[in-house]
Every structure is written in structure tokens, then in C-alpha cells.
PDB file of C-alpha atoms and ligand atoms in Angstrom:
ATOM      1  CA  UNK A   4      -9.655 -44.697 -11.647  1.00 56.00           C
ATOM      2  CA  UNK A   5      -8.201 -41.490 -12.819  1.00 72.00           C
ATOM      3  CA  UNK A   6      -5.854 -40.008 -10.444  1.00 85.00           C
ATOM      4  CA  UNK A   7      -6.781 -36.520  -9.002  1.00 92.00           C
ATOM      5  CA  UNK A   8      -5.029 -33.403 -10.437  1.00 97.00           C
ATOM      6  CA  UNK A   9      -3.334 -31.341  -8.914  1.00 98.00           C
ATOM      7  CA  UNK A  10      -2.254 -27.358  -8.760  1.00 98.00           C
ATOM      8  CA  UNK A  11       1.612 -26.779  -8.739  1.00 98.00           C
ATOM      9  CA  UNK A  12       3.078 -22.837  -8.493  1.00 98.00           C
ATOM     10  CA  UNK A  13       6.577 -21.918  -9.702  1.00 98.00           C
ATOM     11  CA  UNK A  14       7.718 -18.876  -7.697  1.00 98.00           C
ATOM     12  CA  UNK A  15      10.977 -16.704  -7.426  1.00 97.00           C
ATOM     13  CA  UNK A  16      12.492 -13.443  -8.536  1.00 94.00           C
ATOM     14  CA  UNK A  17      13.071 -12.626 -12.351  1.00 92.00           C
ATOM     15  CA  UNK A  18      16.258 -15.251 -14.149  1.00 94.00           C
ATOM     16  CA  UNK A  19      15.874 -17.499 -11.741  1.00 96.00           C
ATOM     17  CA  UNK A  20      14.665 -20.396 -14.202  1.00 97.00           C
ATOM     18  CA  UNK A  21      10.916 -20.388 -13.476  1.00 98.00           C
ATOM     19  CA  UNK A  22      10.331 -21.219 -17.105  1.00 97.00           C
ATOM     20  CA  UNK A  23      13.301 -23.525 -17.587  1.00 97.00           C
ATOM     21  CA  UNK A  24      11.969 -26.216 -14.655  1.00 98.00           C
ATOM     22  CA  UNK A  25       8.485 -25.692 -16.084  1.00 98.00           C
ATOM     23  CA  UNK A  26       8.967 -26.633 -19.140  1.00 98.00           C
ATOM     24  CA  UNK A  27      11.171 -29.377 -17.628  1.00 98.00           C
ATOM     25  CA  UNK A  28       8.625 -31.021 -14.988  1.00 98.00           C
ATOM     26  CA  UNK A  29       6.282 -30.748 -17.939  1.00 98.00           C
ATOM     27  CA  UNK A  30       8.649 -32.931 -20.589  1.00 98.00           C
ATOM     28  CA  UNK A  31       9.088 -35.712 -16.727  1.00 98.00           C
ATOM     29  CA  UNK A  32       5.232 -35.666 -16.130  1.00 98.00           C
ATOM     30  CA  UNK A  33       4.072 -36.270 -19.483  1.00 98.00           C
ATOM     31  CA  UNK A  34       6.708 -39.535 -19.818  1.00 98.00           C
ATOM     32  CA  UNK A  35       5.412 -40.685 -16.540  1.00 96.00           C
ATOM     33  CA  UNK A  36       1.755 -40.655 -18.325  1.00 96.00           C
ATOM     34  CA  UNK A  37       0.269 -37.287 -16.388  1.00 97.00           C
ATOM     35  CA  UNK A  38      -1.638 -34.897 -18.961  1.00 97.00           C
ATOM     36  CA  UNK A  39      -0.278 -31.432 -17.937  1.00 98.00           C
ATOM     37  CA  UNK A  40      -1.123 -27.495 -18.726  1.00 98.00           C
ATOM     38  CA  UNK A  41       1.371 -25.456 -18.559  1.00 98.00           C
ATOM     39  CA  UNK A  42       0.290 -21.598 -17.679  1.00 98.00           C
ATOM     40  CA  UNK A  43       1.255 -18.164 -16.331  1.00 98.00           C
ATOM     41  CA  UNK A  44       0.577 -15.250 -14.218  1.00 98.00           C
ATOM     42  CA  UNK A  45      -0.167 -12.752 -15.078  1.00 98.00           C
ATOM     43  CA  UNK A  46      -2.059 -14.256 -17.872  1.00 98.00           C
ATOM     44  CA  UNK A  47      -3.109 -17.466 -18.851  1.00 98.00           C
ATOM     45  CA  UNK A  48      -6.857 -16.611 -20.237  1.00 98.00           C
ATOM     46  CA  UNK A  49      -7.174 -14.688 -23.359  1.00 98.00           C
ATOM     47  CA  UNK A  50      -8.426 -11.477 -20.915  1.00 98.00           C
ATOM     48  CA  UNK A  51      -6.010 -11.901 -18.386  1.00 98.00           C
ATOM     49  CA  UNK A  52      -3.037 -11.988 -21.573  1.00 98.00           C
ATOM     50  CA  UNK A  53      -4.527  -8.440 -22.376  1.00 97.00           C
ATOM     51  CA  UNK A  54      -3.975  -7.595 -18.244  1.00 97.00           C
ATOM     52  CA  UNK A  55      -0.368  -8.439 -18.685  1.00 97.00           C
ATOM     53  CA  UNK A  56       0.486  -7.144 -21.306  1.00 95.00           C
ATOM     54  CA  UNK A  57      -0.809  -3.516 -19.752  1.00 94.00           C
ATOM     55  CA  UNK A  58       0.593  -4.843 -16.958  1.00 94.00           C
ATOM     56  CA  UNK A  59       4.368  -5.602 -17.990  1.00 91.00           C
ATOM     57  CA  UNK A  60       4.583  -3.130 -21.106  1.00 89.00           C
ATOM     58  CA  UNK A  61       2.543  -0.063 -20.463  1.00 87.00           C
ATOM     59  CA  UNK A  62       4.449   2.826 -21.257  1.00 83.00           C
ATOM     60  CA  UNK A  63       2.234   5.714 -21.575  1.00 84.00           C
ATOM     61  CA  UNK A  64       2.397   9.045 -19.553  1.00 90.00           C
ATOM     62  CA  UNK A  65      -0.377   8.056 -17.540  1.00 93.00           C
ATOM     63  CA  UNK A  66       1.034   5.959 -14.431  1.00 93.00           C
ATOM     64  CA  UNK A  67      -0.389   2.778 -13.348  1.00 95.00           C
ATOM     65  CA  UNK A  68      -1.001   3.372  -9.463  1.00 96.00           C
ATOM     66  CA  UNK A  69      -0.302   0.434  -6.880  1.00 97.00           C
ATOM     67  CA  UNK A  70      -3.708  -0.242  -6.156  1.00 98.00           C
ATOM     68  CA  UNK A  71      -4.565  -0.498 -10.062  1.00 97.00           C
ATOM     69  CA  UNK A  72      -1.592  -2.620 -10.767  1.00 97.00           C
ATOM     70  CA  UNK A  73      -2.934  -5.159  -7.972  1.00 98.00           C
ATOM     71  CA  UNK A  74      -6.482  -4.622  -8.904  1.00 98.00           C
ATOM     72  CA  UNK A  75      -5.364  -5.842 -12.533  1.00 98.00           C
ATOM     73  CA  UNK A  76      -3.358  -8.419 -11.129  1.00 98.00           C
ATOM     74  CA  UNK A  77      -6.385  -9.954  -9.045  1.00 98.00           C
ATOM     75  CA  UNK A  78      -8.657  -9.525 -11.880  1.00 98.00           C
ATOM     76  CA  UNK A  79      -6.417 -11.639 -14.163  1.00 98.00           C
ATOM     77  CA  UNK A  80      -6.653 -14.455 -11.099  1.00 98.00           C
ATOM     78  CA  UNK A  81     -10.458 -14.458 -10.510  1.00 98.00           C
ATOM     79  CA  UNK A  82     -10.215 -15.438 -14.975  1.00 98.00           C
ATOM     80  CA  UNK A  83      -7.343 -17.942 -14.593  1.00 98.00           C
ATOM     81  CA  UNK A  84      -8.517 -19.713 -12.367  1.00 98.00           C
ATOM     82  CA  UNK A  85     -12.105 -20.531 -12.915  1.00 98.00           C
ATOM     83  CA  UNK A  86     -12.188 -20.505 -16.643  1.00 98.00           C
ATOM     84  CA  UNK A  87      -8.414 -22.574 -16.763  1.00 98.00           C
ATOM     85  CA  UNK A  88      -7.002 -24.025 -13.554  1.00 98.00           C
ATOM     86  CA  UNK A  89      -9.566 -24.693 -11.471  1.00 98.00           C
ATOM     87  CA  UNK A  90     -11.870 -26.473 -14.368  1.00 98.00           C
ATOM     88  CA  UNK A  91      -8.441 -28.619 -15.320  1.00 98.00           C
ATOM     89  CA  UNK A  92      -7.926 -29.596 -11.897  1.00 98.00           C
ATOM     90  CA  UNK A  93     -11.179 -31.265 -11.896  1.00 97.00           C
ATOM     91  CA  UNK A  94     -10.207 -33.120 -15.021  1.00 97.00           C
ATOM     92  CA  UNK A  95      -7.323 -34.501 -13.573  1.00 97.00           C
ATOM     93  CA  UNK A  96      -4.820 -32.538 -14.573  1.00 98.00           C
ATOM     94  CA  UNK A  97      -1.826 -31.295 -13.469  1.00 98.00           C
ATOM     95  CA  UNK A  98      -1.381 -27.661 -13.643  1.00 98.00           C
ATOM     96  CA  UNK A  99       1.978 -25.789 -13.687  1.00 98.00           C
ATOM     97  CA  UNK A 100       2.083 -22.625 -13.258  1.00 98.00           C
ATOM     98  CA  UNK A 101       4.342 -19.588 -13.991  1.00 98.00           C
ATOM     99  CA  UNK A 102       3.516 -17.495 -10.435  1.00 98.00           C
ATOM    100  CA  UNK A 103       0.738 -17.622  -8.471  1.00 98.00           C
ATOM    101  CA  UNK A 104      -0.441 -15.205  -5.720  1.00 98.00           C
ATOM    102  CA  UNK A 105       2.668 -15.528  -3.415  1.00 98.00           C
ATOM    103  CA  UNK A 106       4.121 -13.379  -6.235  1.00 98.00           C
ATOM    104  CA  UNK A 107       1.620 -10.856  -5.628  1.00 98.00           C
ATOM    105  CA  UNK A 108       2.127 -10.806  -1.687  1.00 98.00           C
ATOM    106  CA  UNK A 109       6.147 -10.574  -2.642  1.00 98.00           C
ATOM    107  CA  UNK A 110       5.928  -7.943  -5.206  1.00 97.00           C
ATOM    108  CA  UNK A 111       3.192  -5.856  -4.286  1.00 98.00           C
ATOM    109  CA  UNK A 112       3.190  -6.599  -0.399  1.00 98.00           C
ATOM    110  CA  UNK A 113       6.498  -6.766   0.466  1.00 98.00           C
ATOM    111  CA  UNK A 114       7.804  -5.309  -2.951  1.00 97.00           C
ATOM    112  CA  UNK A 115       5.509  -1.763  -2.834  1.00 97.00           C
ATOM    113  CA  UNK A 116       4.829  -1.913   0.395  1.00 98.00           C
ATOM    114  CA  UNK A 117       0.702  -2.283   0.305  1.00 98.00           C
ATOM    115  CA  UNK A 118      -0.229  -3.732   3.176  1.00 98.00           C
ATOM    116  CA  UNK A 119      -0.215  -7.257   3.424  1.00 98.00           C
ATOM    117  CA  UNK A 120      -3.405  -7.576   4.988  1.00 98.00           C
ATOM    118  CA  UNK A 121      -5.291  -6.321   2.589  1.00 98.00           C
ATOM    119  CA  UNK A 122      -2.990  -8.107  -0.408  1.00 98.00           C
ATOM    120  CA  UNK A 123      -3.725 -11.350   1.260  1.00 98.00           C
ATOM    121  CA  UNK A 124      -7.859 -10.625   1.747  1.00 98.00           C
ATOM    122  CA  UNK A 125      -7.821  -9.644  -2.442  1.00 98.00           C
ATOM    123  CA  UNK A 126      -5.788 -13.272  -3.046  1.00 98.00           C
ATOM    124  CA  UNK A 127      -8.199 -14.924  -1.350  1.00 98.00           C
ATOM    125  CA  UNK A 128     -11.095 -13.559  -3.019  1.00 98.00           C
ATOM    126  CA  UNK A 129      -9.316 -14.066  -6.653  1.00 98.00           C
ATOM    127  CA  UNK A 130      -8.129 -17.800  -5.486  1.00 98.00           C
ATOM    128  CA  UNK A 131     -11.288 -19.528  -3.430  1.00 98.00           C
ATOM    129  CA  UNK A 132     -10.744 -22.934  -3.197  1.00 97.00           C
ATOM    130  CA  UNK A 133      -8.210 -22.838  -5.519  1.00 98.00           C
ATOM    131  CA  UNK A 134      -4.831 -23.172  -3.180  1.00 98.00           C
ATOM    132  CA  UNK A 135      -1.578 -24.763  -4.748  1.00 98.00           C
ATOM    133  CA  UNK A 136      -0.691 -28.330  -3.963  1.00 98.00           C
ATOM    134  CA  UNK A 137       2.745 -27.497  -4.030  1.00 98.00           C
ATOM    135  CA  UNK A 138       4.951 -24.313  -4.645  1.00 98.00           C
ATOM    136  CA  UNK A 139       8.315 -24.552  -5.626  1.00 98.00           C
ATOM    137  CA  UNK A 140      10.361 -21.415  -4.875  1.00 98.00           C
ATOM    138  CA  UNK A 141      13.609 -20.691  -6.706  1.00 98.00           C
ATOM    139  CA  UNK A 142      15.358 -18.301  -4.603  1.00 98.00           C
ATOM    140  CA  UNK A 143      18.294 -16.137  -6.201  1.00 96.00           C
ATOM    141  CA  UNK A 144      20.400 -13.073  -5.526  1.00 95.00           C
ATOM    142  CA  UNK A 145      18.547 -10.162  -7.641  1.00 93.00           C
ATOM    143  CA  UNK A 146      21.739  -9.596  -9.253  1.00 92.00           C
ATOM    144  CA  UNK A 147      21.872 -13.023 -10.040  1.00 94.00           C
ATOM    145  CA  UNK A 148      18.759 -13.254 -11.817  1.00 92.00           C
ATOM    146  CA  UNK A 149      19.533 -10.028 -13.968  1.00 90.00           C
ATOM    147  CA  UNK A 150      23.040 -11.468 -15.099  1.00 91.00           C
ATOM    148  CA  UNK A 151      20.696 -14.184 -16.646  1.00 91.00           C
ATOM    149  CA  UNK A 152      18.048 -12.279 -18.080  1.00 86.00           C
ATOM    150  CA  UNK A 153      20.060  -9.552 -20.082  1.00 84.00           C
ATOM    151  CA  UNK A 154      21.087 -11.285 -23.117  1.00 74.00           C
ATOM    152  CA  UNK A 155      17.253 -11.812 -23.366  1.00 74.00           C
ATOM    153  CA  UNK A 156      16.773  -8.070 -22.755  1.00 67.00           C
ATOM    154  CA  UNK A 157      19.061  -7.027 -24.881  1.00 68.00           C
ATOM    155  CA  UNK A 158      17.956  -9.004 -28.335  1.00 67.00           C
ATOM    156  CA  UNK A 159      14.491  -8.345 -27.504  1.00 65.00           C
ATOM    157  CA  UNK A 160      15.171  -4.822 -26.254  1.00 60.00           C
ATOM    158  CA  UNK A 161      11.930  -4.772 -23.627  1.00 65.00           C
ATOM    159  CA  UNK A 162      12.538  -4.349 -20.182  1.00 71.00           C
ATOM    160  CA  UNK A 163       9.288  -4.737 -18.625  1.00 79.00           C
ATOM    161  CA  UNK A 164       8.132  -2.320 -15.667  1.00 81.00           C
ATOM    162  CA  UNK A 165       9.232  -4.870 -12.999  1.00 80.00           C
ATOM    163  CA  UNK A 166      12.258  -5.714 -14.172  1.00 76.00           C
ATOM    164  CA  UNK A 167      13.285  -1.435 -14.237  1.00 75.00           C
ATOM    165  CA  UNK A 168      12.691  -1.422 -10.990  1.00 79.00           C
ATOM    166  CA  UNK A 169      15.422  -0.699  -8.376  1.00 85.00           C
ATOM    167  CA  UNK A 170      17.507  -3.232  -7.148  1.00 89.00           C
ATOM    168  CA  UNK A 171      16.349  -2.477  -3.438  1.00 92.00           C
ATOM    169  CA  UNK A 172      12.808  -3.123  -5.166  1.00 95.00           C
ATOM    170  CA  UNK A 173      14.004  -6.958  -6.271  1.00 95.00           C
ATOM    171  CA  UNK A 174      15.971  -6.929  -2.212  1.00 96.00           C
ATOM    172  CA  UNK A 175      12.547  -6.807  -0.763  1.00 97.00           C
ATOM    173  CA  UNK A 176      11.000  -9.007  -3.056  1.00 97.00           C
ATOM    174  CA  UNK A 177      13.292 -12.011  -2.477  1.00 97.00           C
ATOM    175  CA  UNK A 178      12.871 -11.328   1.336  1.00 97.00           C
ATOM    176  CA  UNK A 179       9.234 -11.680   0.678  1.00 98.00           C
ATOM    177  CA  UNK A 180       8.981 -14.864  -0.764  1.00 98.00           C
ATOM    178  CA  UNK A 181      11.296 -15.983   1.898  1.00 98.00           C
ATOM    179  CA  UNK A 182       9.187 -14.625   4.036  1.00 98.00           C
ATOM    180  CA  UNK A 183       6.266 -15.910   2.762  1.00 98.00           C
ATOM    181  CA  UNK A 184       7.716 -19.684   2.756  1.00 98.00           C
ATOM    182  CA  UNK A 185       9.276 -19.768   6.004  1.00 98.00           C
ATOM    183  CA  UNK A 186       5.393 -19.417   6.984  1.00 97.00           C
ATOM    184  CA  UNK A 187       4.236 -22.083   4.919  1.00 98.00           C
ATOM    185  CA  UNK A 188       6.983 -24.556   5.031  1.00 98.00           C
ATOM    186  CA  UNK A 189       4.478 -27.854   4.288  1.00 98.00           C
ATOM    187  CA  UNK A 190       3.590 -26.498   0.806  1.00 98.00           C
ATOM    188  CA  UNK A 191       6.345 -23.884   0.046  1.00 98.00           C
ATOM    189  CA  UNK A 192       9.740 -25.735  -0.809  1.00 98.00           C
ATOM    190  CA  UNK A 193      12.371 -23.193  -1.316  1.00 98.00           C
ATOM    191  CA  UNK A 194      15.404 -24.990  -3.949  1.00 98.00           C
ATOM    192  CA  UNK A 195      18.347 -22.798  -4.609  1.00 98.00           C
ATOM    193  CA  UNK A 196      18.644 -21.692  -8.194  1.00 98.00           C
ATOM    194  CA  UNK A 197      22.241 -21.222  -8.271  1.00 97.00           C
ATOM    195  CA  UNK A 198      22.931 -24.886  -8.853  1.00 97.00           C
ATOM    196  CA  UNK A 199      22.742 -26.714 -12.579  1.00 97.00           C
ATOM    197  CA  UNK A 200      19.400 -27.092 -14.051  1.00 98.00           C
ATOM    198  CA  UNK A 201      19.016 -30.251 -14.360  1.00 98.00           C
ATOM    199  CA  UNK A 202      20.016 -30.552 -10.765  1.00 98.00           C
ATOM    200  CA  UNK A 203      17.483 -28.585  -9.828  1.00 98.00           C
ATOM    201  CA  UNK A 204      14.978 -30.729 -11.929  1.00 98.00           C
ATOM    202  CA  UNK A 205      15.742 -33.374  -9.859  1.00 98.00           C
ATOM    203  CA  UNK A 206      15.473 -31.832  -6.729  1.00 98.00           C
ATOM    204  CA  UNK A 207      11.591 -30.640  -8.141  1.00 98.00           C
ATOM    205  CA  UNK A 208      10.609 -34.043  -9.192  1.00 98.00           C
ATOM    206  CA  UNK A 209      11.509 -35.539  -5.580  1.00 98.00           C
ATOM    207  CA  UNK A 210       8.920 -32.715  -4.318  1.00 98.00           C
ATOM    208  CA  UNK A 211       6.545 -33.301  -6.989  1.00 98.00           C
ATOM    209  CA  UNK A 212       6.544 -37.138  -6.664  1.00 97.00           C
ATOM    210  CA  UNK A 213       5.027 -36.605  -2.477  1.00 97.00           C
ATOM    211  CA  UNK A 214       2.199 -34.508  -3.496  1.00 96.00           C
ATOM    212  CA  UNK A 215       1.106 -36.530  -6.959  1.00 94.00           C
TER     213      UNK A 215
HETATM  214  N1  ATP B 327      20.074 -23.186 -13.119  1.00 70.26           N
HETATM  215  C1  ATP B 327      20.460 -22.305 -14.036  1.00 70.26           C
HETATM  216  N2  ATP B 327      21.743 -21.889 -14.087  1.00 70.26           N
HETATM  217  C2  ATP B 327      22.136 -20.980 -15.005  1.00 70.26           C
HETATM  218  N3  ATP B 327      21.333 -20.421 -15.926  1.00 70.26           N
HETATM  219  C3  ATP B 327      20.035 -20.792 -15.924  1.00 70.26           C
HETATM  220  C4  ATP B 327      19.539 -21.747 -14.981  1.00 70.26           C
HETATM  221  N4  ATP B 327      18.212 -21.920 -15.212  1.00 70.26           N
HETATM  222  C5  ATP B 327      17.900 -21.118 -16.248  1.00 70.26           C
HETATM  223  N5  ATP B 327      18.983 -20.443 -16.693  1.00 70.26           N
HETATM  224  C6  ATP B 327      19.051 -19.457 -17.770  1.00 70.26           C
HETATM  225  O1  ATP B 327      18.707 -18.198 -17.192  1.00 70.26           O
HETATM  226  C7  ATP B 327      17.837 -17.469 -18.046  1.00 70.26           C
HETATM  227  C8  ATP B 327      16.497 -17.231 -17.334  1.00 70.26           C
HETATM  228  O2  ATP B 327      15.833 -18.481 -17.134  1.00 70.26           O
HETATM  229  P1  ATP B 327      14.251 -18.558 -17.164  1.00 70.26           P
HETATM  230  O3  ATP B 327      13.717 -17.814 -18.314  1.00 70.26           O
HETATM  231  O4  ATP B 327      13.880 -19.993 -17.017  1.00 70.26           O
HETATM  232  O5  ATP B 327      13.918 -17.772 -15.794  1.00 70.26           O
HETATM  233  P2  ATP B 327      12.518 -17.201 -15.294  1.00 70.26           P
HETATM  234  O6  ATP B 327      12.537 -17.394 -13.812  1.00 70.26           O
HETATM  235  O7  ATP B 327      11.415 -17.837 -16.053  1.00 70.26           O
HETATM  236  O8  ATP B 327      12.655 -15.664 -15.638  1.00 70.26           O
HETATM  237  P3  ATP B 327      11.469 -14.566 -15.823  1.00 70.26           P
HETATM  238  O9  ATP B 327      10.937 -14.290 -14.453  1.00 70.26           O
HETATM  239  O10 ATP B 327      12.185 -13.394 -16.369  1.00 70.26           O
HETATM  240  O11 ATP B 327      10.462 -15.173 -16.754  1.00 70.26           O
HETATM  241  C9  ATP B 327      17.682 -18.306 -19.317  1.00 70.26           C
HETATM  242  O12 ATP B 327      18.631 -17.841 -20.249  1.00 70.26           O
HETATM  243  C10 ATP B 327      18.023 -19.716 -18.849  1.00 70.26           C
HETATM  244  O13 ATP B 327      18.550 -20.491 -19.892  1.00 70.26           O
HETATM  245 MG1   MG B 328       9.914 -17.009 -17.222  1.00 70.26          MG
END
């Protein structure tokens, strides 16, 4: 019998390797014989691409307000995950993903300062049944994270609207997700992303191995 797939969140603040141990549990799960997608958020469906990208890069006089920019956020959910993740699941995949909602309760809870209440009530309705197996959060000093990130910045020359925010912005983001794991400690496993990659790899695959 096929085993069952599963739903597997990478979380953290900007730099701190999200995309690096993706990409690496990916390369360890497909040798081990486990069909994987690999996906994002925001994103991840060809609409929800066209939310981030208004999302991340939208530049025009006319301001995105808080409750838009978490509107758009939960709209690009409700797509990902019943036309992609939920669907995949079923198949008996296993799906890693670049943020899930605990970056929306860190950045726009904790981060803006909506109320959390009513940021976890709009999760819920984007999500359903949907709820990660396992989130791994990579927790990092802001300033960390930025020191990483510039060289990409700078060839590219786009800084996105998160990453211009304030550094007491990224502060209250980081406490969020810390926040939000301490709550959650079964399915929340918060790894350190100071240390070497592929130390941290190894550290994710121990994780991923209990809940696969
Ligand atoms: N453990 C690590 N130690 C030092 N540098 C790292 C580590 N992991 C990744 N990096 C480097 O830091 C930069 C950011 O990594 P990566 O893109 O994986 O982070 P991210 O969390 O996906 O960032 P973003 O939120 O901006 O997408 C890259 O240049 C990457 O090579
Ligand atoms: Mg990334």
C-alpha cells in the first residue's frame, strides 16, 4: 500500500534558509523513494503567483491597506490549497512548503498588529482540514537574516515590501513565530538557523523521519 502523504511548512524570518532546507529535504525524500512538491506562500497556483507578486512588488501610489494585504494573502490560501496541496496530499505526496499560515499570524498578527483573533478565524477558513503535519521553524536574529539576503538584493536590486520594513517590524515578527510555536510545541519544531546547513538538514530529517 501507498504510504499516506503528508503536509510539511517551512517557517522563519527572511535569510534564514527556508529555501536552502527545502530544496534539501526535497533532494533526501526523493532518494528515500517519496514523490515530493515543492511550493510557496504566497503563491503556489497560477492566481495566487499573480497575489504575490502584487503582494511583494507593488509599488504604485496607491497603498495596500492591512486588511487588503491579509485579504490577498488568505485568498492565495483558499487556491493553494484545494487546487495544489490538499489534492497532492491525497495522492500521497509529500508537500513542502515555503510558509504557511503561521507566517500570516507572525507577520500580519504579531508583525502589523491586526488582531490575532480575527487573523487566526481568516486562516482557518483559507486552511479547513488542511493543517501541517509538521512545521519546521528556522529562527534567526533579523539582522542575521538581512546580512544573508543582501548580496541577493543587491544583484537583483528588488527589495520587496516586507523586507523594507523596519527592523522593529522583523523584532516582532520573530517573537511571533516564537510565540506561535511555544503554543504548538507537538507540531512546531523550532531549529536554530545560525548553525551550518547541512547541519541543519540533519536536524530536519530526524523531525521529518517521526511524522512520515
Ligand atoms: N545555515 C546557513 N548559514 C549561512 N548561510 C546560509 C544558511 N542557509 C542559507 N544560507 C544562505 O543565506 C541566503 C538566504 O538563504 P535562503 O534563500 O535559503 O533563505 P530564505 O529563508 O528562503 O529567505 P527568503 O525568506 O528571503 O526567501 C542564501 O544566500 C543562502 O545560501
Ligand atoms: Mg526563500
Amino acid at each position: 500500500m501507498n504510504k499516506p502523504g503528508r503536509f510539511i511548512t517551512f517557517e522563519g524570518p527572511e535569510g534564514a534558509g527556508k529555501s536552502t532546507q527545502l530544496l534539501l529535504l526535497k533532494d533526501y525524500l526523493t532518494r528515500n523513494g517519496r514523490q515530493c512538491l515543492t511550493t510557496r506562500e504566497p503563491g503556489g497556483t497560477p492566481i495566487g503567483e499573480q497575489l504575490r507578486q502584487l503582494l511583494k512588488h507593488h509599488n504604485a501610489d496607491e497603498p495596500i491597506f492591512d486588511e487588503t494585504e491579509l485579504l490577498l494573502l488568505e485568498a492565495s490560501r483558499v487556491q493553494h490549497v484545494r487546487y495544489q496541496i490538499a489534492p497532492a496530499v491525497r495522492r500521497g505526496v509529500i508537500v513542502l512548503c515555503d510558509r504557511f499560515y503561521d507566517s500570516t499570524t507572525a507577520y500580519q498578527g504579531y508583525g502589523r498588529k491586526m488582531d490575532l483573533e480575527r487573523v487566526r478565524l481568516l486562516n482557518d477558513l483559507a486552511a479547513g482540514s488542511c493543517r501541517p503535519d509538521l512545521t519546521i521553524l528556522l529562527d534567526l536574529p533579523p539582522e542575521e537574516g538581512f546580512k544573508r539576503t543582501a548580496a541577493r538584493q543587491e544583484t537583483q536590486n528588488t527589495h520587496d515590501r516586507f523586507e523594507l520594513e523596519r527592523l522593529d517590524f522583523h523584532y516582532a515578527v520573530r517573537n511571533g513565530f516564537l510565540e506561535i510555536a511555544r503554543r504548538e510545541p507537538e507540531r512546531i519544531k523550532i531549529i536554530s538557523a545560525l548553525a551550518a546547513p547541512e547541519q541543519i538538514h540533519r536536524q530536519i530529517a530526524e523531525f521529518v523521519n517521526h511524522v512520515i
